[in-house]
């Protein structure tokens, strides 16, 4: 994504946005972790911190705004709606502040539920 202003163009790689958004997401209450976007065979694996971007798809809308798809694992016993709302508001605010780009939409795909010890 390219940010224009003051005669300067700044290019931000989508992987940078995904990595930052993933680090924000895993700090949200009720999020156990991120998982790979296309889960096969019903096996869900929590991604390590250095590969969080694999659980997020970053795309650009026709309006030149960000669209983020999160593939998450939530904690057992929490309200999925509350966790998703918290994730959306936190990520939207922090990603817009970090990049200077507007977030148009955030989609949350719950790929699994885990009991936290």
Coordinates of C-alpha atoms in Angstrom, one line a residue:
X1 CA 0.0 0.0 0.0
X2 CA 1.3 3.5 -0.8
X3 CA 0.7 6.5 1.4
X4 CA 0.9 9.9 -0.4
X5 CA 1.3 13.3 1.2
X6 CA 3.7 16.2 1.4
X7 CA 5.3 15.3 -1.9
X8 CA 6.5 12.0 -0.5
X9 CA 5.3 8.5 -1.3
X10 CA 5.7 5.8 1.3
X11 CA 5.2 2.2 0.4
X12 CA 4.2 -0.2 3.1
X13 CA 4.4 -3.9 2.4
X14 CA 1.2 -5.8 3.2
X15 CA 3.3 -8.3 5.2
X16 CA 4.4 -5.4 7.5
X17 CA 0.7 -4.5 8.1
X18 CA -0.2 -8.1 8.7
X19 CA 2.6 -8.7 11.2
X20 CA 1.7 -5.5 13.1
X21 CA -2.0 -6.3 13.0
X22 CA -1.3 -9.9 14.2
X23 CA 0.8 -8.6 17.2
X24 CA -2.1 -6.3 18.2
X25 CA -4.6 -9.1 17.8
X26 CA -2.9 -11.6 20.0
X27 CA -2.8 -9.0 22.8
X28 CA -6.6 -8.9 22.8
X29 CA -8.6 -10.6 25.5
X30 CA -9.9 -14.0 24.5
X31 CA -7.6 -14.5 21.5
X32 CA -5.5 -17.6 22.1
X33 CA -3.6 -17.2 18.8
X34 CA -3.6 -16.9 15.0
X35 CA -3.9 -19.9 12.6
X36 CA -3.1 -20.4 8.9
X37 CA -5.8 -19.0 6.7
X38 CA -6.8 -22.2 5.0
X39 CA -7.1 -25.0 7.5
X40 CA -7.1 -28.5 6.0
X41 CA -8.1 -31.8 7.6
X42 CA -9.6 -30.0 10.6
X43 CA -6.2 -29.5 12.2
X44 CA -5.7 -26.1 13.7
X45 CA -2.2 -25.0 14.6
X46 CA -1.3 -21.8 16.6
X47 CA 1.2 -19.8 14.7
X48 CA 4.4 -18.6 16.4
X49 CA 4.9 -14.9 17.0
X50 CA 7.3 -14.6 14.0
X51 CA 4.8 -16.0 11.6
X52 CA 1.5 -14.3 12.7
X53 CA 1.2 -12.6 9.3
X54 CA 0.2 -16.0 7.8
X55 CA -3.1 -15.9 9.7
X56 CA -4.0 -12.5 8.2
X57 CA -4.9 -11.5 4.7
X58 CA -4.4 -7.8 3.9
X59 CA -6.0 -6.4 0.8
X60 CA -6.9 -3.0 -0.6
X61 CA -10.4 -2.0 -1.5
X62 CA -11.4 0.0 -4.6
X63 CA -11.5 3.0 -2.3
X64 CA -7.8 2.5 -1.4
X65 CA -8.6 1.4 2.1
X66 CA -7.4 -1.7 4.0
X67 CA -9.4 -4.9 4.3
X68 CA -8.1 -7.3 7.0
X69 CA -9.1 -10.9 7.3
X70 CA -8.1 -12.6 10.7
X71 CA -8.1 -16.3 11.2
X72 CA -8.1 -16.8 15.0
X73 CA -8.4 -19.3 17.8
X74 CA -10.4 -18.0 20.8
X75 CA -10.4 -19.1 24.4
X76 CA -13.1 -21.5 25.5
X77 CA -15.9 -20.0 27.6
X78 CA -15.6 -16.4 26.3
X79 CA -18.2 -14.5 24.2
X80 CA -17.0 -14.8 20.6
X81 CA -18.9 -11.7 19.7
X82 CA -17.3 -9.7 22.5
X83 CA -13.8 -11.0 21.6
X84 CA -14.4 -10.1 17.9
X85 CA -15.7 -6.6 18.7
X86 CA -12.6 -6.0 20.9
X87 CA -10.3 -7.3 18.2
X88 CA -11.9 -5.2 15.5
X89 CA -11.8 -1.9 17.6
X90 CA -8.3 -2.5 18.8
X91 CA -6.8 -3.4 15.5
X92 CA -8.7 -0.7 13.5
X93 CA -7.4 2.0 15.9
X94 CA -3.8 0.8 16.1
X95 CA -3.4 -0.1 12.4
X96 CA -4.8 3.3 11.3
X97 CA -2.5 5.0 13.8
X98 CA 0.6 2.9 12.7
X99 CA 0.1 3.2 8.9
X100 CA -1.9 6.4 8.4
X101 CA -4.3 4.4 6.2
X102 CA -8.0 3.9 6.8
X103 CA -9.3 0.4 7.6
X104 CA -12.5 -0.2 5.7
X105 CA -13.4 -3.7 6.9
X106 CA -12.1 -6.3 9.3
X107 CA -13.4 -9.9 9.0
X108 CA -12.8 -12.3 11.8
X109 CA -12.9 -16.1 11.1
X110 CA -12.9 -18.2 14.2
X111 CA -11.0 -21.4 13.2
X112 CA -11.0 -23.0 16.6
X113 CA -11.5 -22.9 20.4
X114 CA -9.0 -23.8 23.0
X115 CA -9.0 -24.2 26.7
X116 CA -6.5 -22.0 28.4
X117 CA -4.6 -23.6 31.3

